C-alpha atoms as an extended CHARMM CRD file, in Angstrom:
* protein
*
       293  EXT
         1         1  ALA       CA            -66.5180000000       29.4820000000       24.2690000000  PROA      1               0.0000000000
         2         2  ASN       CA            -69.0210000000       27.9900000000       26.6800000000  PROA      2               0.0000000000
         3         3  THR       CA            -70.1990000000       31.7200000000       27.8130000000  PROA      3               0.0000000000
         4         4  VAL       CA            -70.2680000000       32.6990000000       23.7910000000  PROA      4               0.0000000000
         5         5  ARG       CA            -72.7230000000       29.1630000000       23.2100000000  PROA      5               0.0000000000
         6         6  THR       CA            -74.8060000000       30.4150000000       26.0380000000  PROA      6               0.0000000000
         7         7  VAL       CA            -75.4130000000       33.9550000000       24.7330000000  PROA      7               0.0000000000
         8         8  ASP       CA            -76.1610000000       33.1220000000       21.5770000000  PROA      8               0.0000000000
         9         9  SER       CA            -79.2820000000       29.9990000000       22.3610000000  PROA      9               0.0000000000
        10        10  LEU       CA            -80.5250000000       32.4600000000       24.8330000000  PROA      10              0.0000000000
        11        11  ILE       CA            -80.7890000000       35.3770000000       21.8460000000  PROA      11              0.0000000000
        12        12  THR       CA            -82.1450000000       32.9020000000       18.7790000000  PROA      12              0.0000000000
        13        13  PHE       CA            -85.1790000000       31.8000000000       21.7720000000  PROA      13              0.0000000000
        14        14  LEU       CA            -85.8650000000       35.2560000000       22.4190000000  PROA      14              0.0000000000
        15        15  ILE       CA            -85.6300000000       35.8710000000       19.1060000000  PROA      15              0.0000000000
        16        16  THR       CA            -87.9850000000       33.0610000000       17.8320000000  PROA      16              0.0000000000
        17        17  PHE       CA            -90.5080000000       33.5600000000       21.1510000000  PROA      17              0.0000000000
        18        18  LYS       CA            -93.5890000000       35.0720000000       21.3010000000  PROA      18              0.0000000000
        19        19  PHE       CA            -93.2460000000       39.1440000000       22.4510000000  PROA      19              0.0000000000
        20        20  SER       CA            -95.2580000000       40.5590000000       24.8240000000  PROA      20              0.0000000000
        21        21  LEU       CA            -94.9260000000       43.6430000000       27.2930000000  PROA      21              0.0000000000
        22        22  VAL       CA            -95.6340000000       40.5950000000       30.6200000000  PROA      22              0.0000000000
        23        23  ASN       CA            -92.5480000000       38.1650000000       29.1280000000  PROA      23              0.0000000000
        24        24  LEU       CA            -90.8630000000       41.0730000000       28.0680000000  PROA      24              0.0000000000
        25        25  ARG       CA            -90.4610000000       42.2000000000       31.6800000000  PROA      25              0.0000000000
        26        26  CYS       CA            -90.3790000000       38.7020000000       33.3580000000  PROA      26              0.0000000000
        27        27  PHE       CA            -87.5630000000       38.3670000000       30.8020000000  PROA      27              0.0000000000
        28        28  GLU       CA            -85.5630000000       41.6780000000       32.3120000000  PROA      28              0.0000000000
        29        29  HSD       CA            -86.9040000000       40.2950000000       36.1680000000  PROA      29              0.0000000000
        30        30  LEU       CA            -84.4870000000       37.6450000000       35.5610000000  PROA      30              0.0000000000
        31        31  PHE       CA            -81.6020000000       39.2630000000       34.2610000000  PROA      31              0.0000000000
        32        32  ALA       CA            -81.3230000000       42.0570000000       36.6140000000  PROA      32              0.0000000000
        33        33  ILE       CA            -80.8240000000       39.4040000000       39.3520000000  PROA      33              0.0000000000
        34        34  PHE       CA            -77.9550000000       36.8890000000       37.4730000000  PROA      34              0.0000000000
        35        35  ALA       CA            -76.6580000000       40.5920000000       37.6180000000  PROA      35              0.0000000000
        36        36  PHE       CA            -76.0220000000       42.1200000000       40.4710000000  PROA      36              0.0000000000
        37        37  ALA       CA            -76.3600000000       38.6390000000       42.2350000000  PROA      37              0.0000000000
        38        38  THR       CA            -72.8230000000       37.3700000000       40.1530000000  PROA      38              0.0000000000
        39        39  CYS       CA            -71.4860000000       41.1000000000       41.0270000000  PROA      39              0.0000000000
        40        40  GLY       CA            -72.6070000000       41.8780000000       44.5720000000  PROA      40              0.0000000000
        41        41  GLY       CA            -71.8520000000       38.7830000000       45.8260000000  PROA      41              0.0000000000
        42        42  TYR       CA            -68.5820000000       37.7570000000       44.5780000000  PROA      42              0.0000000000
        43        43  SER       CA            -65.4280000000       37.0250000000       46.8800000000  PROA      43              0.0000000000
        44        44  GLY       CA            -62.0200000000       35.9920000000       45.0420000000  PROA      44              0.0000000000
        45        45  GLN       CA            -59.3630000000       35.0990000000       46.4130000000  PROA      45              0.0000000000
        46        46  LEU       CA            -55.5750000000       35.3110000000       44.8610000000  PROA      46              0.0000000000
        47        47  GLN       CA            -52.4760000000       33.2660000000       47.2540000000  PROA      47              0.0000000000
        48        48  VAL       CA            -48.4090000000       34.6390000000       45.9300000000  PROA      48              0.0000000000
        49        49  SER       CA            -45.5920000000       32.5150000000       47.7130000000  PROA      49              0.0000000000
        50        50  VAL       CA            -41.4610000000       33.6570000000       48.6870000000  PROA      50              0.0000000000
        51        51  ASP       CA            -38.7360000000       31.8590000000       49.8140000000  PROA      51              0.0000000000
        52        52  CYS       CA            -36.7300000000       33.4990000000       51.2890000000  PROA      52              0.0000000000
        53        53  VAL       CA            -32.3700000000       32.4310000000       50.8590000000  PROA      53              0.0000000000
        54        54  ASN       CA            -32.6290000000       31.5510000000       55.3610000000  PROA      54              0.0000000000
        55        55  LYS       CA            -36.3120000000       28.3760000000       54.6490000000  PROA      55              0.0000000000
        56        56  THR       CA            -37.3960000000       29.6140000000       57.7280000000  PROA      56              0.0000000000
        57        57  ASP       CA            -38.0970000000       32.6510000000       56.8040000000  PROA      57              0.0000000000
        58        58  SER       CA            -39.9080000000       31.7710000000       53.7960000000  PROA      58              0.0000000000
        59        59  ASN       CA            -43.8270000000       31.8020000000       53.6460000000  PROA      59              0.0000000000
        60        60  LEU       CA            -44.8580000000       29.5040000000       50.4190000000  PROA      60              0.0000000000
        61        61  SER       CA            -48.5910000000       30.5130000000       50.6290000000  PROA      61              0.0000000000
        62        62  ILE       CA            -50.1420000000       33.8700000000       51.2790000000  PROA      62              0.0000000000
        63        63  GLY       CA            -53.3200000000       34.0620000000       50.8440000000  PROA      63              0.0000000000
        64        64  ILE       CA            -54.9270000000       37.7320000000       49.6680000000  PROA      64              0.0000000000
        65        65  GLU       CA            -58.7120000000       37.5620000000       49.7550000000  PROA      65              0.0000000000
        66        66  PHE       CA            -60.7450000000       40.2190000000       48.0920000000  PROA      66              0.0000000000
        67        67  ALA       CA            -64.3780000000       41.1450000000       47.3910000000  PROA      67              0.0000000000
        68        68  TYR       CA            -67.4410000000       43.5990000000       46.8150000000  PROA      68              0.0000000000
        69        69  PRO       CA            -67.3210000000       46.5610000000       46.3580000000  PROA      69              0.0000000000
        70        70  PHE       CA            -63.6320000000       45.6920000000       45.2550000000  PROA      70              0.0000000000
        71        71  ARG       CA            -61.9010000000       48.5320000000       47.5100000000  PROA      71              0.0000000000
        72        72  LEU       CA            -58.8160000000       47.0780000000       47.4870000000  PROA      72              0.0000000000
        73        73  HSD       CA            -56.8630000000       49.6140000000       48.5170000000  PROA      73              0.0000000000
        74        74  GLN       CA            -58.7960000000       48.1760000000       52.1810000000  PROA      74              0.0000000000
        75        75  VAL       CA            -57.3660000000       44.9150000000       51.4790000000  PROA      75              0.0000000000
        76        76  TYR       CA            -53.4720000000       44.0940000000       53.1550000000  PROA      76              0.0000000000
        77        77  PHE       CA            -52.2910000000       40.8580000000       54.4970000000  PROA      77              0.0000000000
        78        78  ASP       CA            -47.9540000000       40.1230000000       55.4740000000  PROA      78              0.0000000000
        79        79  ALA       CA            -45.2990000000       39.4860000000       53.9680000000  PROA      79              0.0000000000
        80        80  PRO       CA            -42.5660000000       38.4420000000       54.8670000000  PROA      80              0.0000000000
        81        81  LEU       CA            -38.8770000000       40.5940000000       54.8040000000  PROA      81              0.0000000000
        82        82  CYS       CA            -37.0320000000       37.5670000000       54.8790000000  PROA      82              0.0000000000
        83        83  GLU       CA            -35.0040000000       39.0040000000       57.9500000000  PROA      83              0.0000000000
        84        84  GLY       CA            -35.3010000000       36.9300000000       60.3810000000  PROA      84              0.0000000000
        85        85  LYS       CA            -39.4870000000       37.4170000000       61.4610000000  PROA      85              0.0000000000
        86        86  ARG       CA            -40.0390000000       40.2790000000       60.8520000000  PROA      86              0.0000000000
        87        87  ARG       CA            -43.1130000000       40.3210000000       58.4520000000  PROA      87              0.0000000000
        88        88  GLU       CA            -44.3100000000       44.0130000000       56.8990000000  PROA      88              0.0000000000
        89        89  ARG       CA            -47.9950000000       44.8750000000       56.3730000000  PROA      89              0.0000000000
        90        90  LEU       CA            -48.8460000000       46.1400000000       52.6460000000  PROA      90              0.0000000000
        91        91  PHE       CA            -51.8820000000       46.7760000000       51.0720000000  PROA      91              0.0000000000
        92        92  LEU       CA            -53.4100000000       46.6890000000       47.2020000000  PROA      92              0.0000000000
        93        93  ILE       CA            -53.8560000000       49.4110000000       44.7990000000  PROA      93              0.0000000000
        94        94  GLY       CA            -57.1420000000       50.8300000000       43.6770000000  PROA      94              0.0000000000
        95        95  ASP       CA            -60.8540000000       51.4770000000       44.4340000000  PROA      95              0.0000000000
        96        96  TYR       CA            -62.9180000000       50.3560000000       42.0810000000  PROA      96              0.0000000000
        97        97  SER       CA            -65.6640000000       50.7760000000       44.3710000000  PROA      97              0.0000000000
        98        98  SER       CA            -67.9580000000       53.0910000000       41.9910000000  PROA      98              0.0000000000
        99        99  SER       CA            -67.8240000000       51.5170000000       38.9120000000  PROA      99              0.0000000000
       100       100  ALA       CA            -68.9950000000       47.8800000000       40.5600000000  PROA      100             0.0000000000
       101       101  GLU       CA            -72.0160000000       49.5570000000       43.0470000000  PROA      101             0.0000000000
       102       102  PHE       CA            -72.9570000000       51.9130000000       39.9820000000  PROA      102             0.0000000000
       103       103  PHE       CA            -73.6720000000       48.2160000000       38.3420000000  PROA      103             0.0000000000
       104       104  VAL       CA            -75.1140000000       46.9420000000       41.0330000000  PROA      104             0.0000000000
       105       105  THR       CA            -77.6690000000       49.8970000000       41.6550000000  PROA      105             0.0000000000
       106       106  ILE       CA            -78.8390000000       49.5930000000       37.9490000000  PROA      106             0.0000000000
       107       107  ALA       CA            -79.2010000000       46.3510000000       37.7050000000  PROA      107             0.0000000000
       108       108  VAL       CA            -81.3200000000       46.5660000000       41.3700000000  PROA      108             0.0000000000
       109       109  PHE       CA            -83.6670000000       48.6120000000       40.4450000000  PROA      109             0.0000000000
       110       110  ALA       CA            -84.1260000000       47.3090000000       37.3000000000  PROA      110             0.0000000000
       111       111  PHE       CA            -85.2300000000       44.1100000000       39.1380000000  PROA      111             0.0000000000
       112       112  LEU       CA            -87.6270000000       46.5840000000       41.3420000000  PROA      112             0.0000000000
       113       113  TYR       CA            -89.2750000000       48.0510000000       38.0860000000  PROA      113             0.0000000000
       114       114  SER       CA            -89.4160000000       45.0430000000       36.4230000000  PROA      114             0.0000000000
       115       115  LEU       CA            -91.2320000000       43.5230000000       38.8750000000  PROA      115             0.0000000000
       116       116  LEU       CA            -93.2840000000       46.8840000000       39.2610000000  PROA      116             0.0000000000
       117       117  ALA       CA            -95.1300000000       46.7260000000       35.6190000000  PROA      117             0.0000000000
       118       118  THR       CA            -95.2130000000       43.4650000000       35.7810000000  PROA      118             0.0000000000
       119       119  VAL       CA            -97.7550000000       43.3350000000       38.6200000000  PROA      119             0.0000000000
       120       120  VAL       CA            -99.1280000000       46.4920000000       36.7870000000  PROA      120             0.0000000000
       121       121  TYR       CA            -99.8910000000       44.8470000000       33.1740000000  PROA      121             0.0000000000
       122       122  ILE       CA           -101.4860000000       41.7810000000       34.7050000000  PROA      122             0.0000000000
       123       123  PHE       CA           -103.2410000000       43.1140000000       37.9740000000  PROA      123             0.0000000000
       124       124  PHE       CA           -104.4630000000       47.3170000000       36.7790000000  PROA      124             0.0000000000
       125       125  GLN       CA           -104.4040000000       46.7290000000       32.9860000000  PROA      125             0.0000000000
       126       126  ASN       CA           -107.1190000000       49.2190000000       32.9120000000  PROA      126             0.0000000000
       127       127  LYS       CA           -105.2790000000       52.1010000000       35.1720000000  PROA      127             0.0000000000
       128       128  TYR       CA           -102.3740000000       51.1230000000       33.7610000000  PROA      128             0.0000000000
       129       129  ARG       CA           -103.6120000000       52.5020000000       30.3190000000  PROA      129             0.0000000000
       130       130  GLU       CA           -106.4120000000       55.1440000000       31.9970000000  PROA      130             0.0000000000
       131       131  ASN       CA           -105.5600000000       58.3810000000       30.2280000000  PROA      131             0.0000000000
       132       132  ASN       CA           -102.7550000000       56.7360000000       28.2260000000  PROA      132             0.0000000000
       133       133  ARG       CA           -100.8860000000       58.5840000000       31.5730000000  PROA      133             0.0000000000
       134       134  GLY       CA            -98.8780000000       54.8020000000       32.3050000000  PROA      134             0.0000000000
       135       135  PRO       CA            -97.9390000000       53.5310000000       28.8670000000  PROA      135             0.0000000000
       136       136  LEU       CA            -96.2500000000       57.1090000000       28.3900000000  PROA      136             0.0000000000
       137       137  ILE       CA            -94.5810000000       56.9690000000       31.7430000000  PROA      137             0.0000000000
       138       138  ASP       CA            -93.8080000000       54.0420000000       30.8110000000  PROA      138             0.0000000000
       139       139  PHE       CA            -92.0800000000       54.4060000000       27.8320000000  PROA      139             0.0000000000
       140       140  ILE       CA            -89.3610000000       57.2920000000       29.6120000000  PROA      140             0.0000000000
       141       141  VAL       CA            -88.4750000000       54.9420000000       32.4130000000  PROA      141             0.0000000000
       142       142  THR       CA            -88.0820000000       52.1150000000       29.9910000000  PROA      142             0.0000000000
       143       143  VAL       CA            -85.1090000000       54.6230000000       27.9430000000  PROA      143             0.0000000000
       144       144  VAL       CA            -84.0720000000       55.9600000000       30.7140000000  PROA      144             0.0000000000
       145       145  PHE       CA            -82.5130000000       52.0620000000       31.7320000000  PROA      145             0.0000000000
       146       146  SER       CA            -82.0270000000       51.2130000000       28.4160000000  PROA      146             0.0000000000
       147       147  PHE       CA            -79.6100000000       54.1450000000       28.6690000000  PROA      147             0.0000000000
       148       148  MET       CA            -78.2340000000       53.1190000000       32.4270000000  PROA      148             0.0000000000
       149       149  TRP       CA            -77.4020000000       49.9650000000       31.3140000000  PROA      149             0.0000000000
       150       150  LEU       CA            -75.6060000000       50.8910000000       28.7450000000  PROA      150             0.0000000000
       151       151  VAL       CA            -73.7860000000       53.4930000000       30.9270000000  PROA      151             0.0000000000
       152       152  SER       CA            -73.1670000000       51.1070000000       33.7650000000  PROA      152             0.0000000000
       153       153  SER       CA            -72.0130000000       48.1690000000       32.1750000000  PROA      153             0.0000000000
       154       154  SER       CA            -69.3610000000       50.1700000000       30.1470000000  PROA      154             0.0000000000
       155       155  ALA       CA            -67.6780000000       51.2020000000       33.1130000000  PROA      155             0.0000000000
       156       156  TRP       CA            -68.4030000000       48.4280000000       35.3380000000  PROA      156             0.0000000000
       157       157  ALA       CA            -66.0030000000       46.4390000000       32.0130000000  PROA      157             0.0000000000
       158       158  LYS       CA            -63.6370000000       49.0900000000       32.4010000000  PROA      158             0.0000000000
       159       159  GLY       CA            -63.4470000000       48.6510000000       35.9440000000  PROA      159             0.0000000000
       160       160  LEU       CA            -63.3450000000       44.7510000000       35.8950000000  PROA      160             0.0000000000
       161       161  SER       CA            -60.2590000000       44.7390000000       33.6940000000  PROA      161             0.0000000000
       162       162  ASP       CA            -58.6250000000       47.2900000000       36.2930000000  PROA      162             0.0000000000
       163       163  VAL       CA            -59.2440000000       44.7090000000       39.2560000000  PROA      163             0.0000000000
       164       164  LYS       CA            -57.8060000000       42.4080000000       37.1240000000  PROA      164             0.0000000000
       165       165  VAL       CA            -54.6670000000       43.7670000000       36.8950000000  PROA      165             0.0000000000
       166       166  ALA       CA            -54.7940000000       44.7500000000       40.0040000000  PROA      166             0.0000000000
       167       167  THR       CA            -55.1690000000       41.3090000000       41.4090000000  PROA      167             0.0000000000
       168       168  ASP       CA            -52.3320000000       39.8630000000       39.1490000000  PROA      168             0.0000000000
       169       169  PRO       CA            -50.5530000000       37.5360000000       41.4250000000  PROA      169             0.0000000000
       170       170  ASN       CA            -46.8630000000       39.0200000000       39.1210000000  PROA      170             0.0000000000
       171       171  GLU       CA            -48.2390000000       42.9110000000       39.7770000000  PROA      171             0.0000000000
       172       172  VAL       CA            -48.9040000000       41.3350000000       43.5770000000  PROA      172             0.0000000000
       173       173  LEU       CA            -45.3360000000       40.4090000000       44.4270000000  PROA      173             0.0000000000
       174       174  LEU       CA            -43.7820000000       43.5310000000       43.2850000000  PROA      174             0.0000000000
       175       175  LEU       CA            -44.8280000000       45.0700000000       46.3570000000  PROA      175             0.0000000000
       176       176  MET       CA            -43.0900000000       42.6420000000       48.2890000000  PROA      176             0.0000000000
       177       177  SER       CA            -40.3040000000       43.7030000000       48.9950000000  PROA      177             0.0000000000
       178       178  ALA       CA            -39.1250000000       40.4260000000       49.5820000000  PROA      178             0.0000000000
       179       179  CYS       CA            -39.4500000000       40.0330000000       46.2370000000  PROA      179             0.0000000000
       180       180  LYS       CA            -36.4390000000       42.5620000000       45.0630000000  PROA      180             0.0000000000
       181       181  VAL       CA            -33.8870000000       40.3690000000       46.1930000000  PROA      181             0.0000000000
       182       182  GLN       CA            -32.8170000000       37.8470000000       43.2010000000  PROA      182             0.0000000000
       183       183  ALA       CA            -31.4710000000       35.6910000000       46.2990000000  PROA      183             0.0000000000
       184       184  ASN       CA            -35.0950000000       35.1180000000       46.8900000000  PROA      184             0.0000000000
       185       185  LYS       CA            -38.0140000000       33.4360000000       44.4860000000  PROA      185             0.0000000000
       186       186  CYS       CA            -40.9830000000       34.9840000000       44.2880000000  PROA      186             0.0000000000
       187       187  LEU       CA            -43.8460000000       32.6670000000       42.8690000000  PROA      187             0.0000000000
       188       188  SER       CA            -47.5530000000       33.4060000000       41.6930000000  PROA      188             0.0000000000
       189       189  VAL       CA            -49.1710000000       30.6690000000       43.2020000000  PROA      189             0.0000000000
       190       190  ARG       CA            -52.8550000000       30.2740000000       41.6600000000  PROA      190             0.0000000000
       191       191  GLY       CA            -54.7900000000       33.4120000000       40.5550000000  PROA      191             0.0000000000
       192       192  PRO       CA            -58.5260000000       34.5280000000       41.5620000000  PROA      192             0.0000000000
       193       193  VAL       CA            -61.4610000000       32.9170000000       39.2920000000  PROA      193             0.0000000000
       194       194  TRP       CA            -63.3240000000       35.4920000000       37.0260000000  PROA      194             0.0000000000
       195       195  SER       CA            -65.6060000000       33.2350000000       35.3330000000  PROA      195             0.0000000000
       196       196  SER       CA            -68.3380000000       34.9750000000       38.0710000000  PROA      196             0.0000000000
       197       197  LEU       CA            -67.4920000000       39.1350000000       37.2630000000  PROA      197             0.0000000000
       198       198  ASN       CA            -67.4270000000       38.1860000000       33.8480000000  PROA      198             0.0000000000
       199       199  THR       CA            -70.7470000000       36.6260000000       33.6770000000  PROA      199             0.0000000000
       200       200  SER       CA            -72.1530000000       39.4620000000       35.1540000000  PROA      200             0.0000000000
       201       201  VAL       CA            -71.0190000000       41.9650000000       32.1220000000  PROA      201             0.0000000000
       202       202  VAL       CA            -72.7620000000       39.7480000000       29.9450000000  PROA      202             0.0000000000
       203       203  PHE       CA            -75.4540000000       40.7470000000       31.7390000000  PROA      203             0.0000000000
       204       204  GLY       CA            -75.6400000000       43.9040000000       32.4060000000  PROA      204             0.0000000000
       205       205  PHE       CA            -75.2110000000       43.9990000000       28.1290000000  PROA      205             0.0000000000
       206       206  LEU       CA            -77.4410000000       41.4490000000       27.8550000000  PROA      206             0.0000000000
       207       207  ASN       CA            -80.3540000000       43.7310000000       29.3430000000  PROA      207             0.0000000000
       208       208  PHE       CA            -78.6240000000       47.1120000000       27.6680000000  PROA      208             0.0000000000
       209       209  ILE       CA            -80.9560000000       44.8600000000       24.1400000000  PROA      209             0.0000000000
       210       210  LEU       CA            -83.4540000000       43.6020000000       26.4310000000  PROA      210             0.0000000000
       211       211  TRP       CA            -84.5490000000       46.8230000000       28.1660000000  PROA      211             0.0000000000
       212       212  ALA       CA            -83.6940000000       49.1020000000       24.4880000000  PROA      212             0.0000000000
       213       213  GLY       CA            -85.6700000000       46.8280000000       22.4750000000  PROA      213             0.0000000000
       214       214  ASN       CA            -88.5190000000       46.7120000000       24.8860000000  PROA      214             0.0000000000
       215       215  ILE       CA            -88.8410000000       50.2670000000       24.4680000000  PROA      215             0.0000000000
       216       216  TRP       CA            -90.8430000000       49.3460000000       20.6380000000  PROA      216             0.0000000000
       217       217  PHE       CA            -93.3930000000       47.9000000000       22.1950000000  PROA      217             0.0000000000
       218       218  VAL       CA            -93.7330000000       49.7740000000       25.7190000000  PROA      218             0.0000000000
       219       219  PHE       CA            -94.3710000000       52.6070000000       22.9410000000  PROA      219             0.0000000000
       220       220  LYS       CA            -96.8860000000       51.0360000000       20.7470000000  PROA      220             0.0000000000
       221       221  GLU       CA            -98.5680000000       51.2670000000       23.8360000000  PROA      221             0.0000000000
       222       222  THR       CA            -98.6230000000       54.8800000000       23.8600000000  PROA      222             0.0000000000
       223       223  GLY       CA           -100.8120000000       57.2990000000       22.2750000000  PROA      223             0.0000000000
       224       224  TRP       CA            -98.3570000000       58.7190000000       20.3600000000  PROA      224             0.0000000000
       225       225  HSD       CA            -97.7250000000       55.4500000000       17.7780000000  PROA      225             0.0000000000
       226       226  SER       CA           -102.4060000000       55.7530000000       17.9140000000  PROA      226             0.0000000000
       227       227  SER       CA           -101.8160000000       59.0910000000       16.5610000000  PROA      227             0.0000000000
       228       228  GLY       CA            -99.5340000000       57.4460000000       13.6440000000  PROA      228             0.0000000000
       229       229  GLN       CA           -102.1940000000       55.1590000000       12.8550000000  PROA      229             0.0000000000
       230       230  ARG       CA           -104.5640000000       57.2030000000       12.0150000000  PROA      230             0.0000000000
       231       231  TYR       CA           -103.9760000000       60.2900000000        9.9430000000  PROA      231             0.0000000000
       232       232  PRO       CA           -102.4000000000       57.7980000000        6.5600000000  PROA      232             0.0000000000
       233       233  SER       CA           -105.6470000000       56.0960000000        6.5510000000  PROA      233             0.0000000000
       234       234  SER       CA           -107.4540000000       59.5760000000        6.9420000000  PROA      234             0.0000000000
       235       235  SER       CA           -105.2680000000       61.1840000000        4.1110000000  PROA      235             0.0000000000
       236       236  THR       CA           -106.4920000000       58.4300000000        2.5640000000  PROA      236             0.0000000000
       237       237  GLU       CA           -109.9950000000       58.3350000000        3.1340000000  PROA      237             0.0000000000
       238       238  LYS       CA           -110.3070000000       61.6670000000        1.4650000000  PROA      238             0.0000000000
       239       239  GLN       CA           -108.5150000000       60.6130000000       -1.1560000000  PROA      239             0.0000000000
       240       240  ALA       CA           -110.6680000000       58.1880000000       -1.7900000000  PROA      240             0.0000000000
       241       241  SER       CA           -113.6910000000       60.7900000000       -1.4920000000  PROA      241             0.0000000000
       242       242  GLY       CA           -112.3380000000       63.0290000000       -4.0370000000  PROA      242             0.0000000000
       243       243  PHE       CA           -112.6280000000       60.2310000000       -6.6390000000  PROA      243             0.0000000000
       244       244  ASN       CA           -115.7880000000       60.3440000000       -5.5460000000  PROA      244             0.0000000000
       245       245  GLN       CA           -117.2120000000       63.7130000000       -6.6330000000  PROA      245             0.0000000000
       246       246  GLN       CA           -115.2580000000       64.5200000000       -9.4450000000  PROA      246             0.0000000000
       247       247  PRO       CA           -117.7610000000       64.3350000000      -12.3390000000  PROA      247             0.0000000000
       248       248  TYR       CA           -116.7230000000       62.9080000000      -15.6790000000  PROA      248             0.0000000000
       249       249  ASN       CA           -117.1970000000       65.6540000000      -18.4150000000  PROA      249             0.0000000000
       250       250  GLN       CA           -115.9080000000       63.3830000000      -21.4390000000  PROA      250             0.0000000000
       251       251  GLY       CA           -119.9160000000       63.8270000000      -22.7160000000  PROA      251             0.0000000000
       252       252  GLY       CA           -123.5240000000       64.1510000000      -23.3760000000  PROA      252             0.0000000000
       253       253  TYR       CA           -127.1450000000       64.1910000000      -25.1120000000  PROA      253             0.0000000000
       254       254  ASP       CA           -127.8900000000       68.3400000000      -25.3770000000  PROA      254             0.0000000000
       255       255  GLN       CA           -131.8370000000       68.9250000000      -25.0990000000  PROA      255             0.0000000000
       256       256  SER       CA           -131.8760000000       68.9900000000      -28.7350000000  PROA      256             0.0000000000
       257       257  GLY       CA           -131.4810000000       65.5590000000      -28.6830000000  PROA      257             0.0000000000
       258       258  GLY       CA           -127.5680000000       65.9620000000      -29.7830000000  PROA      258             0.0000000000
       259       259  TYR       CA           -124.2170000000       65.1820000000      -28.9050000000  PROA      259             0.0000000000
       260       260  ASN       CA           -123.1530000000       67.3930000000      -26.8250000000  PROA      260             0.0000000000
       261       261  PRO       CA           -119.2410000000       67.0150000000      -26.3820000000  PROA      261             0.0000000000
       262       262  GLN       CA           -119.1580000000       68.7790000000      -23.5190000000  PROA      262             0.0000000000
       263       263  GLY       CA           -121.8360000000       67.2720000000      -21.8220000000  PROA      263             0.0000000000
       264       264  GLU       CA           -122.3250000000       65.0260000000      -18.5870000000  PROA      264             0.0000000000
       265       265  TYR       CA           -123.7010000000       61.4330000000      -18.2980000000  PROA      265             0.0000000000
       266       266  GLY       CA           -125.8350000000       60.4320000000      -16.4150000000  PROA      266             0.0000000000
       267       267  GLN       CA           -128.5650000000       63.6480000000      -17.6270000000  PROA      267             0.0000000000
       268       268  GLN       CA           -131.5770000000       62.6010000000      -19.7170000000  PROA      268             0.0000000000
       269       269  SER       CA           -131.7690000000       63.8800000000      -22.7850000000  PROA      269             0.0000000000
       270       270  ASN       CA           -134.3380000000       66.4370000000      -23.0430000000  PROA      270             0.0000000000
       271       271  TYR       CA           -136.3340000000       67.4800000000      -26.2830000000  PROA      271             0.0000000000
       272       272  SER       CA           -138.0730000000       71.0240000000      -27.3860000000  PROA      272             0.0000000000
       273       273  GLN       CA           -141.2590000000       71.4620000000      -27.7480000000  PROA      273             0.0000000000
       274       274  VAL       CA           -140.1480000000       72.5640000000      -31.7040000000  PROA      274             0.0000000000
       275       275  GLY       CA           -139.7260000000       69.2120000000      -32.5530000000  PROA      275             0.0000000000
       276       276  SER       CA           -140.2450000000       66.7920000000      -34.8080000000  PROA      276             0.0000000000
       277       277  TYR       CA           -143.6590000000       67.3860000000      -34.8770000000  PROA      277             0.0000000000
       278       278  SER       CA           -143.5580000000       70.7670000000      -36.2440000000  PROA      278             0.0000000000
       279       279  GLN       CA           -140.9220000000       70.6470000000      -38.1130000000  PROA      279             0.0000000000
       280       280  ALA       CA           -142.5400000000       67.9300000000      -40.5720000000  PROA      280             0.0000000000
       281       281  GLY       CA           -145.5210000000       70.7760000000      -40.8440000000  PROA      281             0.0000000000
       282       282  TYR       CA           -147.7010000000       68.4320000000      -37.4790000000  PROA      282             0.0000000000
       283       283  ALA       CA           -148.8910000000       71.6440000000      -35.4290000000  PROA      283             0.0000000000
       284       284  PRO       CA           -149.6280000000       70.0990000000      -31.4880000000  PROA      284             0.0000000000
       285       285  SER       CA           -153.9910000000       69.8570000000      -30.8410000000  PROA      285             0.0000000000
       286       286  GLY       CA           -155.4430000000       68.2970000000      -28.5530000000  PROA      286             0.0000000000
       287       287  PRO       CA           -157.9790000000       65.2240000000      -29.0780000000  PROA      287             0.0000000000
       288       288  THR       CA           -159.9230000000       64.9080000000      -31.8190000000  PROA      288             0.0000000000
       289       289  SER       CA           -163.5080000000       63.9230000000      -31.2200000000  PROA      289             0.0000000000
       290       290  PHE       CA           -165.7910000000       62.6630000000      -33.7950000000  PROA      290             0.0000000000
       291       291  ALA       CA           -169.8600000000       63.1760000000      -33.8580000000  PROA      291             0.0000000000
       292       292  ASN       CA           -172.5440000000       61.9730000000      -35.5980000000  PROA      292             0.0000000000
       293       293  GLN       CA           -173.8490000000       64.6370000000      -38.6080000000  PROA      293             0.0000000000
């Protein structure tokens, strides 16, 4: 319940926080540390007891320790056979190092890349944007890490489930020969504490969500996003200019002064030389001069 509340509070904080590339890389840097620290630094112990019929042969505190990278087939312990002082050496079952090491490796490389990207964003912003090469590389790397976080976290979640089964005290008791005799009493004293490894799985999927969400913010820095923003605006401008160039041919006046329904507005109406004066019997003539007779 505490882990769920912690995750909910982190997600709420991330949603309400004002995102930027630097802020997101800082979170990725921090979450990667939590991921590989909780997994790579883990060591656990389980304890069982074997109570033989002959009490002198019993061992009520058999401690079995294991740690990262969880090569359990190399972890051994000595258990009594309940036949005098004889002991048998037993090994745990399974090798889960591949999924654990894969998870830690992705976390370490993600930690290093997010740290490098943060330094570039702050101190080398001009070179980062030069020729659009920096944003494109950053975008591709972010997509790859998002996918790798999903794969490694899923693999480690399955590996952790198998580790829990292999180190279950009740399963370990089945390996002991003395526990197959009903007269002897075999008990589980203490099991491993899994809170650290459970937290590592949670941070693995949180890193996937964080890196996947950062894809959009990195994509906005690339030329692909800029070119996609330009094309709609240019087409809008063409449509606007097309409306301005279309003539409005609803009506106009012809040269004779009459109304022409197929003419255009904005043209001055012209009158012919054979105007109203000629029709009234007045011919155009030059200026009339009066002289004294």
